[in-house]
Short mmCIF file of C-alpha atoms and ligand atoms in Angstrom, two decimals:
data_model
loop_
_atom_site.label_atom_id
_atom_site.label_comp_id
_atom_site.label_asym_id
_atom_site.label_seq_id
_atom_site.Cartn_x
_atom_site.Cartn_y
_atom_site.Cartn_z
CA UNK A 932 111.05 180.91 89.90
CA UNK A 933 108.61 180.00 92.66
CA UNK A 934 109.05 181.29 96.21
CA UNK A 935 107.29 180.59 99.46
CA UNK A 936 106.11 183.42 101.66
CA UNK A 937 105.49 182.46 105.26
CA UNK A 938 104.26 184.62 108.15
CA UNK A 939 105.37 183.05 111.38
CA UNK A 940 103.99 182.93 114.88
CA UNK A 941 100.98 180.62 114.52
CA UNK A 942 100.56 177.34 116.38
CA UNK A 943 99.81 174.31 114.22
CA UNK A 944 96.59 172.49 114.82
CA UNK A 945 94.73 169.76 112.94
CA UNK A 946 95.20 166.61 110.91
CA UNK A 947 97.75 165.77 108.19
CA UNK A 948 97.69 162.76 105.87
CA UNK A 949 101.19 161.36 105.35
CA UNK A 950 102.08 160.34 101.81
CA UNK A 951 104.01 157.33 100.55
CA UNK A 952 107.76 157.41 101.03
CA UNK A 953 109.80 159.04 98.27
CA UNK A 954 112.88 157.02 99.14
CA UNK A 955 110.93 153.76 98.99
CA UNK A 956 108.93 154.63 95.85
CA UNK A 957 112.04 155.44 93.78
CA UNK A 958 113.87 152.08 94.17
CA UNK A 959 110.58 150.18 93.96
CA UNK A 960 109.78 151.85 90.62
CA UNK A 961 113.18 150.63 89.37
CA UNK A 962 112.28 147.09 90.44
CA UNK A 963 109.73 147.12 87.59
CA UNK A 964 112.70 146.80 85.21
CA UNK A 965 113.35 143.30 86.57
CA UNK A 966 110.18 141.71 85.19
CA UNK A 967 108.38 141.53 81.84
CA UNK A 968 105.09 141.55 83.78
CA UNK A 969 103.37 144.66 85.21
CA UNK A 970 104.10 146.10 88.64
CA UNK A 971 101.14 147.97 90.16
CA UNK A 972 102.03 150.41 92.93
CA UNK A 973 99.78 152.34 95.28
CA UNK A 974 100.42 155.04 97.90
CA UNK A 975 102.94 156.57 95.49
CA UNK A 976 103.65 160.20 96.49
CA UNK A 977 102.95 162.94 93.94
CA UNK A 978 106.40 164.43 93.73
CA UNK A 979 108.79 165.81 91.16
CA UNK A 980 111.29 162.99 91.82
CA UNK A 981 108.62 160.36 91.13
CA UNK A 982 107.74 162.12 87.87
CA UNK A 983 111.43 162.22 86.94
CA UNK A 984 111.80 158.49 87.64
CA UNK A 985 108.67 157.77 85.58
CA UNK A 986 110.16 159.78 82.71
CA UNK A 987 113.45 157.94 82.98
CA UNK A 988 111.72 154.54 82.87
CA UNK A 989 109.42 155.60 80.01
CA UNK A 990 112.44 156.68 78.00
CA UNK A 991 113.82 153.15 78.37
CA UNK A 992 110.63 151.67 76.92
CA UNK A 993 108.71 150.94 80.12
CA UNK A 994 104.95 151.47 79.94
CA UNK A 995 103.86 153.97 82.61
CA UNK A 996 100.27 154.64 83.66
CA UNK A 997 99.57 157.05 86.44
CA UNK A 998 96.45 158.14 88.28
CA UNK A 999 96.38 159.86 91.68
CA UNK A 1000 98.52 157.80 94.07
CA UNK A 1001 98.75 154.77 91.75
CA UNK A 1002 101.30 153.98 89.14
CA UNK A 1003 101.46 150.90 86.92
CA UNK A 1004 104.80 150.06 85.31
CA UNK A 1005 105.18 147.49 82.56
CA UNK A 1006 108.70 146.68 81.36
CA UNK A 1007 107.74 144.17 78.70
CA UNK A 1008 110.72 145.27 76.63
CA UNK A 1009 113.54 147.47 77.82
CA UNK A 1010 114.63 148.89 74.49
CA UNK A 1011 117.05 151.60 75.73
CA UNK A 1012 118.91 150.63 78.92
CA UNK A 1013 120.26 154.16 79.26
CA UNK A 1014 120.05 156.81 82.00
CA UNK A 1015 121.09 160.14 80.43
CA UNK A 1016 122.93 162.90 82.27
CA UNK A 1017 120.01 165.33 81.83
CA UNK A 1018 117.87 163.21 84.17
CA UNK A 1019 120.55 161.80 86.48
CA UNK A 1020 121.87 165.29 87.30
CA UNK A 1021 118.45 166.35 88.59
CA UNK A 1022 117.98 163.21 90.67
CA UNK A 1023 120.82 161.06 91.97
CA UNK A 1024 118.45 158.18 92.74
CA UNK A 1025 118.47 157.55 88.95
CA UNK A 1026 121.57 155.46 89.61
CA UNK A 1027 119.15 152.85 91.03
CA UNK A 1028 118.43 151.67 87.48
CA UNK A 1029 121.98 150.33 87.12
CA UNK A 1030 121.55 147.05 89.03
CA UNK A 1031 118.15 146.15 87.56
CA UNK A 1032 119.22 146.98 83.98
CA UNK A 1033 122.34 144.81 84.24
CA UNK A 1034 120.34 141.94 85.71
CA UNK A 1035 117.55 142.14 83.14
CA UNK A 1036 119.32 143.30 79.96
CA UNK A 1037 122.97 142.37 80.56
CA UNK A 1038 123.96 145.93 79.82
CA UNK A 1039 123.44 149.51 80.97
CA UNK A 1040 124.72 152.98 80.27
CA UNK A 1041 124.19 155.25 83.26
CA UNK A 1042 125.50 158.77 83.69
CA UNK A 1043 127.72 159.45 86.69
CA UNK A 1044 125.70 161.72 89.00
CA UNK A 1045 128.32 164.43 89.51
CA UNK A 1046 128.28 167.00 92.33
CA UNK A 1047 125.65 167.43 94.99
CA UNK A 1048 124.85 170.13 97.54
CA UNK A 1049 125.27 167.90 100.59
CA UNK A 1050 128.54 166.11 99.83
CA UNK A 1051 130.55 164.25 97.21
CA UNK A 1052 128.31 161.15 97.21
CA UNK A 1053 130.35 158.69 95.14
CA UNK A 1054 128.84 155.43 93.80
CA UNK A 1055 131.98 153.27 94.16
CA UNK A 1056 130.22 150.74 96.39
CA UNK A 1057 127.50 150.15 93.80
CA UNK A 1058 130.20 149.59 91.16
CA UNK A 1059 132.39 147.39 93.36
CA UNK A 1060 129.47 145.12 94.26
CA UNK A 1061 128.33 144.71 90.66
CA UNK A 1062 131.90 143.93 89.59
CA UNK A 1063 132.06 141.22 92.27
CA UNK A 1064 128.97 139.75 90.60
CA UNK A 1065 130.81 139.57 87.29
CA UNK A 1066 129.89 142.87 85.64
CA UNK A 1067 132.42 144.77 83.58
CA UNK A 1068 132.07 148.51 84.18
CA UNK A 1069 134.04 151.22 82.42
CA UNK A 1070 133.71 154.94 82.82
CA UNK A 1071 133.86 156.90 79.59
CA UNK A 1072 132.79 160.49 78.84
CA UNK A 1073 130.95 160.78 82.16
CA UNK A 1074 128.99 157.56 81.72
CA UNK A 1075 129.27 154.14 83.36
CA UNK A 1076 129.13 151.49 80.65
CA UNK A 1077 128.25 148.19 82.29
CA UNK A 1078 127.82 144.72 80.83
CA UNK A 1079 127.51 141.13 82.03
CA UNK A 1080 126.36 137.87 80.44
CA UNK A 1081 124.46 136.79 83.52
CA UNK A 1082 125.38 138.15 86.94
CA UNK A 1083 126.66 135.57 89.43
CA UNK A 1084 125.90 135.56 93.12
CA UNK A 1085 128.76 136.77 95.34
CA UNK A 1086 129.63 137.62 98.91
CA UNK A 1087 129.93 141.41 99.10
CA UNK A 1088 131.14 143.31 102.14
CA UNK A 1089 130.31 146.98 101.77
CA UNK A 1090 132.88 149.48 103.08
CA UNK A 1091 130.21 151.73 104.52
CA UNK A 1092 126.48 151.58 105.02
CA UNK A 1093 124.86 152.83 101.83
CA UNK A 1094 121.12 152.86 101.30
CA UNK A 1095 120.88 153.05 97.51
CA UNK A 1096 124.02 150.90 97.23
CA UNK A 1097 122.28 148.12 99.16
CA UNK A 1098 119.13 148.56 97.06
CA UNK A 1099 121.01 148.48 93.75
CA UNK A 1100 122.89 145.31 94.66
CA UNK A 1101 119.80 143.62 96.07
CA UNK A 1102 117.95 144.27 92.80
CA UNK A 1103 120.88 142.98 90.75
CA UNK A 1104 121.16 139.83 92.88
CA UNK A 1105 117.53 138.71 92.58
CA UNK A 1106 118.12 137.59 88.96
CA UNK A 1107 121.76 136.48 89.38
CA UNK A 1108 122.87 132.89 89.17
CA UNK A 1109 123.27 131.48 92.67
CA UNK A 1110 123.35 133.12 96.09
CA UNK A 1111 124.46 136.63 97.06
CA UNK A 1112 125.29 137.73 100.58
CA UNK A 1113 125.37 141.49 101.26
CA UNK A 1114 127.27 142.27 104.44
CA UNK A 1115 127.23 145.63 106.21
CA UNK A 1116 123.95 146.21 104.39
CA UNK A 1117 121.74 149.25 105.14
CA UNK A 1118 118.90 148.45 107.57
CA UNK A 1119 116.67 151.37 106.55
CA UNK A 1120 112.91 150.63 106.39
CA UNK A 1121 112.97 151.62 102.70
CA UNK A 1122 115.32 148.68 102.01
CA UNK A 1123 112.80 146.42 103.76
CA UNK A 1124 109.93 147.84 101.70
CA UNK A 1125 111.85 147.19 98.48
CA UNK A 1126 112.60 143.62 99.61
CA UNK A 1127 108.89 143.13 100.30
CA UNK A 1128 107.99 144.26 96.80
CA UNK A 1129 110.69 142.05 95.25
CA UNK A 1130 109.43 139.08 97.28
CA UNK A 1131 105.92 139.70 95.95
CA UNK A 1132 107.46 139.50 92.47
CA UNK A 1133 108.94 136.10 93.33
CA UNK A 1134 112.42 137.04 94.56
CA UNK A 1135 114.00 135.03 97.38
CA UNK A 1136 115.42 137.43 99.96
CA UNK A 1137 116.24 136.87 103.60
CA UNK A 1138 117.46 139.29 106.25
CA UNK A 1139 116.32 142.67 104.85
CA UNK A 1140 116.25 145.02 107.84
CA UNK A 1141 119.41 143.44 109.28
CA UNK A 1142 122.98 144.08 108.17
CA UNK A 1143 123.29 140.74 106.36
CA UNK A 1144 120.95 140.17 103.42
CA UNK A 1145 120.92 136.83 101.59
CA UNK A 1146 119.47 136.60 98.12
CA UNK A 1147 118.96 133.41 96.14
CA UNK A 1148 118.79 134.30 92.46
CA UNK A 1149 115.84 133.15 90.35
CA UNK A 1150 115.58 133.01 86.56
CA UNK A 1151 112.64 135.40 86.20
CA UNK A 1152 110.21 137.48 88.23
CA UNK A 1153 106.45 137.87 87.88
CA UNK A 1154 104.20 140.91 88.17
CA UNK A 1155 102.94 142.12 91.53
CA UNK A 1156 100.98 144.73 93.44
CA UNK A 1157 102.63 146.71 96.20
CA UNK A 1158 101.62 149.53 98.54
CA UNK A 1159 104.52 151.92 99.23
CA UNK A 1160 105.31 152.43 102.93
CA UNK A 1161 104.52 155.80 104.58
CA UNK A 1162 107.17 158.53 104.40
CA UNK A 1163 108.97 158.59 107.74
CA UNK A 1164 110.88 161.77 106.88
CA UNK A 1165 107.73 163.67 105.88
CA UNK A 1166 106.18 162.45 109.14
CA UNK A 1167 109.21 163.53 111.15
CA UNK A 1168 109.20 166.92 109.45
CA UNK A 1169 105.59 167.66 110.53
CA UNK A 1170 106.36 166.42 114.04
CA UNK A 1171 109.40 168.71 114.24
CA UNK A 1172 107.32 171.62 112.88
CA UNK A 1173 104.73 171.10 115.62
CA UNK A 1174 107.44 170.85 118.28
CA UNK A 1175 108.97 174.13 117.11
CA UNK A 1176 105.79 176.13 116.50
CA UNK A 1177 103.71 174.56 119.26
CA UNK A 1178 100.22 173.13 118.87
CA UNK A 1179 98.51 169.83 118.43
CA UNK A 1180 98.66 167.56 115.37
CA UNK A 1181 97.25 164.25 114.34
CA UNK A 1182 99.22 162.49 111.60
CA UNK A 1183 97.36 159.76 109.76
CA UNK A 1184 98.73 157.07 107.44
CA UNK A 1185 102.10 157.06 109.21
CA UNK A 1186 104.39 154.23 110.32
CA UNK A 1187 105.36 155.13 113.91
CA UNK A 1188 107.59 152.05 114.20
CA UNK A 1189 110.04 153.59 111.70
CA UNK A 1190 110.45 156.80 113.74
CA UNK A 1191 111.76 155.68 117.12
CA UNK A 1192 114.88 157.88 117.16
CA UNK A 1193 112.94 160.97 116.03
CA UNK A 1194 110.07 160.46 118.47
CA UNK A 1195 112.43 159.90 121.40
CA UNK A 1196 114.27 163.15 120.67
CA UNK A 1197 111.03 165.13 120.32
CA UNK A 1198 109.86 163.81 123.68
CA UNK A 1199 113.19 164.93 125.11
CA UNK A 1200 112.38 168.38 123.68
CA UNK A 1201 109.14 168.39 125.67
CA UNK A 1202 106.57 167.13 123.15
CA UNK A 1203 103.85 164.72 124.19
CA UNK A 1204 103.56 162.03 121.55
CA UNK A 1205 101.21 159.05 121.35
CA UNK A 1206 101.12 156.46 118.57
CA UNK A 1207 98.32 154.06 117.80
CA UNK A 1208 98.40 151.92 114.65
CA UNK A 1209 99.06 154.29 111.75
CA UNK A 1210 98.21 157.44 113.75
CA UNK A 1211 100.63 159.67 115.62
CA UNK A 1212 99.47 162.52 117.84
CA UNK A 1213 101.76 165.25 119.07
CA UNK A 1214 101.09 168.07 121.49
CA UNK A 1215 103.59 170.76 122.34
CA UNK A 1216 103.29 173.69 124.70
CA UNK A 1217 106.00 176.17 125.62
CA UNK A 1218 109.54 176.57 124.40
CA UNK A 1219 111.39 173.38 123.34
CA UNK A 1220 114.17 172.07 125.53
CA UNK A 1221 117.49 171.79 123.71
CA UNK A 1222 118.21 168.30 122.32
CA UNK A 1223 121.53 167.21 120.90
CA UNK A 1224 121.61 164.74 118.04
CA UNK A 1225 124.19 162.73 116.13
CA UNK A 1226 123.18 161.32 112.76
CA UNK A 1227 123.79 157.64 112.03
CA UNK A 1228 122.49 154.92 109.71
CA UNK A 1229 119.13 153.41 110.72
CA UNK A 1230 118.04 152.77 113.45
CA UNK A 1231 120.17 155.78 114.49
CA UNK A 1232 119.02 159.37 114.06
CA UNK A 1233 118.38 160.01 110.32
CA UNK A 1234 120.56 162.52 108.47
CA UNK A 1235 117.37 163.45 106.60
CA UNK A 1236 115.97 164.83 109.90
CA UNK A 1237 119.10 166.72 110.93
CA UNK A 1238 118.21 170.08 109.37
CA UNK A 1239 114.67 170.07 110.81
CA UNK A 1240 116.11 169.44 114.29
CA UNK A 1241 118.51 172.31 113.81
CA UNK A 1242 115.50 174.55 113.17
CA UNK A 1243 113.96 173.28 116.41
CA UNK A 1244 117.20 173.93 118.29
CA UNK A 1245 117.39 177.55 117.12
CA UNK A 1246 114.48 178.48 119.41
CA UNK A 1247 115.18 176.02 122.24
CA UNK A 1248 115.72 177.08 125.82
CA UNK A 1249 119.47 176.29 125.93
CA UNK A 1250 122.28 174.93 123.76
CA UNK A 1251 122.20 171.85 121.52
CA UNK A 1252 124.97 170.09 119.62
CA UNK A 1253 124.18 168.72 116.19
CA UNK A 1254 126.67 166.29 114.70
CA UNK A 1255 126.42 165.12 111.10
CA UNK A 1256 128.29 161.87 110.39
CA UNK A 1257 126.81 160.74 107.05
CA UNK A 1258 127.39 163.64 104.63
CA UNK A 1259 130.35 166.02 104.78
CA UNK A 1260 128.56 169.19 103.74
CA UNK A 1261 125.09 169.05 105.17
CA UNK A 1262 125.00 172.30 107.15
CA UNK A 1263 124.11 174.76 104.38
CA UNK A 1264 120.82 175.53 106.13
CA UNK A 1265 122.74 176.82 109.18
CA UNK A 1266 123.99 179.82 107.21
CA UNK A 1267 120.46 180.63 106.07
CA UNK A 1268 119.10 180.22 109.62
CA UNK A 1269 121.68 182.75 110.78
CA UNK A 1270 119.97 185.21 108.44
CA UNK A 1271 116.84 184.64 110.52
CA UNK A 1272 118.72 185.49 113.71
CA UNK A 1273 119.77 181.98 114.80
CA UNK A 1274 122.92 181.64 116.88
CA UNK A 1275 124.87 178.77 115.31
CA UNK A 1276 128.59 178.11 115.20
CA UNK A 1277 130.04 175.25 113.20
CA UNK A 1278 133.23 173.38 113.89
CA UNK A 1279 133.96 170.46 111.61
CA UNK A 1280 130.93 168.22 111.53
CA UNK A 1281 129.34 169.67 114.67
CA UNK A 1282 127.07 172.69 114.94
CA UNK A 1283 126.56 174.36 118.29
CA UNK A 1284 123.13 175.95 118.38
CA UNK A 1285 122.34 178.38 121.17
CA UNK A 1286 118.61 178.79 121.29
CA UNK A 1287 117.24 182.31 120.99
CA UNK A 1288 113.87 183.52 122.19
CA UNK A 1289 112.70 184.31 118.70
CA UNK A 1290 113.83 184.34 115.08
CA UNK A 1291 113.03 187.19 112.72
CA UNK A 1292 111.70 186.78 109.20
CA UNK A 1293 114.07 187.45 106.29
CA UNK A 1294 114.71 186.28 102.74
CA UNK A 1295 116.54 182.95 102.62
CA UNK A 1296 117.52 180.42 100.00
CA UNK A 1297 116.84 176.69 99.97
CA UNK A 1298 119.90 174.60 99.05
CA UNK A 1299 118.62 171.03 99.14
CA UNK A 1300 115.47 169.16 99.98
CA UNK A 1301 115.76 168.76 103.76
CA UNK A 1302 117.42 172.17 104.14
CA UNK A 1303 114.31 173.63 102.51
CA UNK A 1304 112.07 171.85 105.00
CA UNK A 1305 114.14 173.16 107.88
CA UNK A 1306 113.80 176.72 106.60
CA UNK A 1307 110.04 176.30 106.41
CA UNK A 1308 110.06 175.25 110.09
CA UNK A 1309 112.28 178.19 111.03
CA UNK A 1310 109.96 180.53 109.11
CA UNK A 1311 106.91 179.15 110.94
CA UNK A 1312 108.41 180.24 114.26
CA UNK A 1313 110.01 183.49 113.08
CA UNK A 1314 108.47 186.84 113.79
CA UNK A 1315 107.11 188.54 110.66
CA UNK A 1316 107.54 187.42 107.10
CA UNK A 1317 110.07 185.02 105.59
CA UNK A 1318 110.53 184.46 101.89
CA UNK A 1319 112.16 181.18 100.84
CA UNK A 1320 113.70 181.10 97.38
CA UNK A 1321 114.52 178.07 95.22
CA UNK A 1322 111.71 175.97 96.58
CA UNK A 1323 111.86 173.55 93.64
CA UNK A 1324 113.83 171.41 96.07
CA UNK A 1325 110.71 171.08 98.23
CA UNK A 1326 108.61 169.93 95.29
CA UNK A 1327 111.03 167.05 94.79
CA UNK A 1328 110.23 165.54 98.16
CA UNK A 1329 107.21 167.00 99.99
CA UNK A 1330 103.75 166.38 98.61
CA UNK A 1331 101.45 169.42 98.73
CA UNK A 1332 103.45 171.07 101.51
CA UNK A 1333 101.71 174.48 101.43
CA UNK A 1334 98.25 172.92 101.24
CA UNK A 1335 98.96 170.63 104.17
CA UNK A 1336 100.51 173.41 106.30
CA UNK A 1337 97.75 175.90 105.45
CA UNK A 1338 95.18 173.36 106.62
CA UNK A 1339 97.02 173.35 109.96
CA UNK A 1340 96.65 177.10 110.31
CA UNK A 1341 100.02 178.23 108.94
CA UNK A 1342 100.09 181.40 106.83
CA UNK A 1343 102.01 180.20 103.80
CA UNK A 1344 101.68 181.03 100.12
CA UNK A 1345 103.50 180.19 96.94
CA UNK A 1346 104.45 183.09 94.72
CA UNK A 1347 105.09 182.23 91.09
N1 EPU B 2331 128.92 156.47 99.89
C1 EPU B 2331 130.13 156.19 99.31
N2 EPU B 2331 130.17 155.33 98.23
C2 EPU B 2331 129.05 154.78 97.72
C3 EPU B 2331 127.82 155.06 98.30
C4 EPU B 2331 127.77 155.92 99.39
O1 EPU B 2331 131.17 156.69 99.74
O2 EPU B 2331 129.17 154.03 96.74
C5 EPU B 2331 128.84 157.36 101.08
C6 EPU B 2331 128.08 158.64 100.80
O3 EPU B 2331 128.91 159.61 100.20
C7 EPU B 2331 127.63 159.01 102.19
C8 EPU B 2331 127.35 157.65 102.84
O4 EPU B 2331 128.07 156.72 102.06
O5 EPU B 2331 128.66 159.66 102.88
C9 EPU B 2331 125.91 157.24 102.90
O6 EPU B 2331 125.25 157.50 101.67
P1 EPU B 2331 124.10 156.59 101.08
O7 EPU B 2331 124.61 155.84 99.91
O8 EPU B 2331 123.46 155.80 102.17
O9 EPU B 2331 123.08 157.68 100.56
P2 EPU B 2331 122.14 157.51 99.31
O10 EPU B 2331 121.75 156.08 99.20
O11 EPU B 2331 122.72 158.18 98.15
C10 EPU B 2331 119.86 157.78 100.58
C11 EPU B 2331 118.69 158.70 100.52
C12 EPU B 2331 119.12 160.06 101.06
C13 EPU B 2331 119.59 159.89 102.49
C14 EPU B 2331 120.72 158.86 102.53
C15 EPU B 2331 121.20 158.53 103.94
C16 EPU B 2331 117.47 157.82 98.64
C17 EPU B 2331 116.99 158.00 97.25
N3 EPU B 2331 118.24 158.80 99.15
O12 EPU B 2331 120.87 158.35 99.76
O13 EPU B 2331 117.96 160.89 101.04
O14 EPU B 2331 120.05 161.10 103.00
O15 EPU B 2331 120.30 157.63 101.91
O16 EPU B 2331 120.17 158.02 104.70
O17 EPU B 2331 117.16 156.84 99.28
C18 EPU B 2331 116.76 162.91 100.84
O18 EPU B 2331 115.73 162.23 100.75
O19 EPU B 2331 116.74 164.16 100.98
C19 EPU B 2331 118.06 162.25 100.76
C20 EPU B 2331 119.19 162.90 100.51
#
């Protein structure tokens, strides 16, 4: 299995091109199921998760054509509205096919996702919302069997803010009969990007980006072209890496307006950041100041940036508190960072990180996607060599990470 070998201690300097957002591309690819006409996407990141989603859709009968950052999806017929366990277990976002399949085909068989490294992650809100729209859903042998004649619009109040839950229900509602109101909806920019794509396909959606989304169902959708928004978590990860390792970066193709919470915290850590259109520049000199964070749904501080900020805190000049409120088990990276000499103590959902002057390289193991990114950052600042095992997690969500970091002066190599 592939490993990454990183020699720390170098400042980062240069330009990085940000790719399209994984967490926008995945739901948007599922939106192709809603129309018999082609959906042409650009700025699609080249990632394992995107390949898995393409495979899942192809298996259902969707035509898939891919070249570089473009992907064309044509769901003229959806012959097999099924998401098998083998694919769902490798990528929980597969559950995003449930709403579109029900809306388009009146039936779906989707595997329950099962366990996950960062928490239990149930899908009860997806199910509850679809049931309110008239779907019958039974769980049998690990699969959700869902059916509905035609979904009906409904008023749905979600018990908690869920990103993919909001996306699934929004996609189901666009073809339902009548109006749907989603209350306590997720406000994440990826939800807005999906709504934009659906609108281009002819859907009638109001309020995406707020916590109340209104959808007026239509009888069919047309084809469309859509450019996937920039990846705000990839952007934030490079910014955090620069803040930890020091240096000067220019990020191009980014969407600074989606990163307010991250940018504010990095400035608090001592970074100088300037944004202009789709360009973000960061300059960092000296040791970071400690910054405490508390994760929250958008526009709060993203849980997907929590691990990277823990890496930054490990070398800060003082103590930071890191509180995770979205997932119950998202501190696995802390244990690995301790192997690099970090001083972290965890109590409940809060980690107290006392910054040390330097970390030391060691062998560590990646446990999930963002944990892997945080270990890369820690390795970039550690003295000597760090080897990160199980980096297949990184390939799921970071396009060309070693190439991009090498171009910035990092000493990083993949060992097969
Ligand atoms: N939840 C429920 N029931 C549900 C749905 C969610 O209890 O039916 C709970 C979850 O267990 C969690 C909270 O609600 O405690 C929020 O989870 P959410 O549903 O928002 O997460 P998600 O939609 O499964 C997406 C991203 C994650 C990101 C979270 C939070 C995608 C494909 N994934 O997951 O991204 O961490 O939102 O922002 O959009 C990643 O990219 O590494 C990643 C994990």
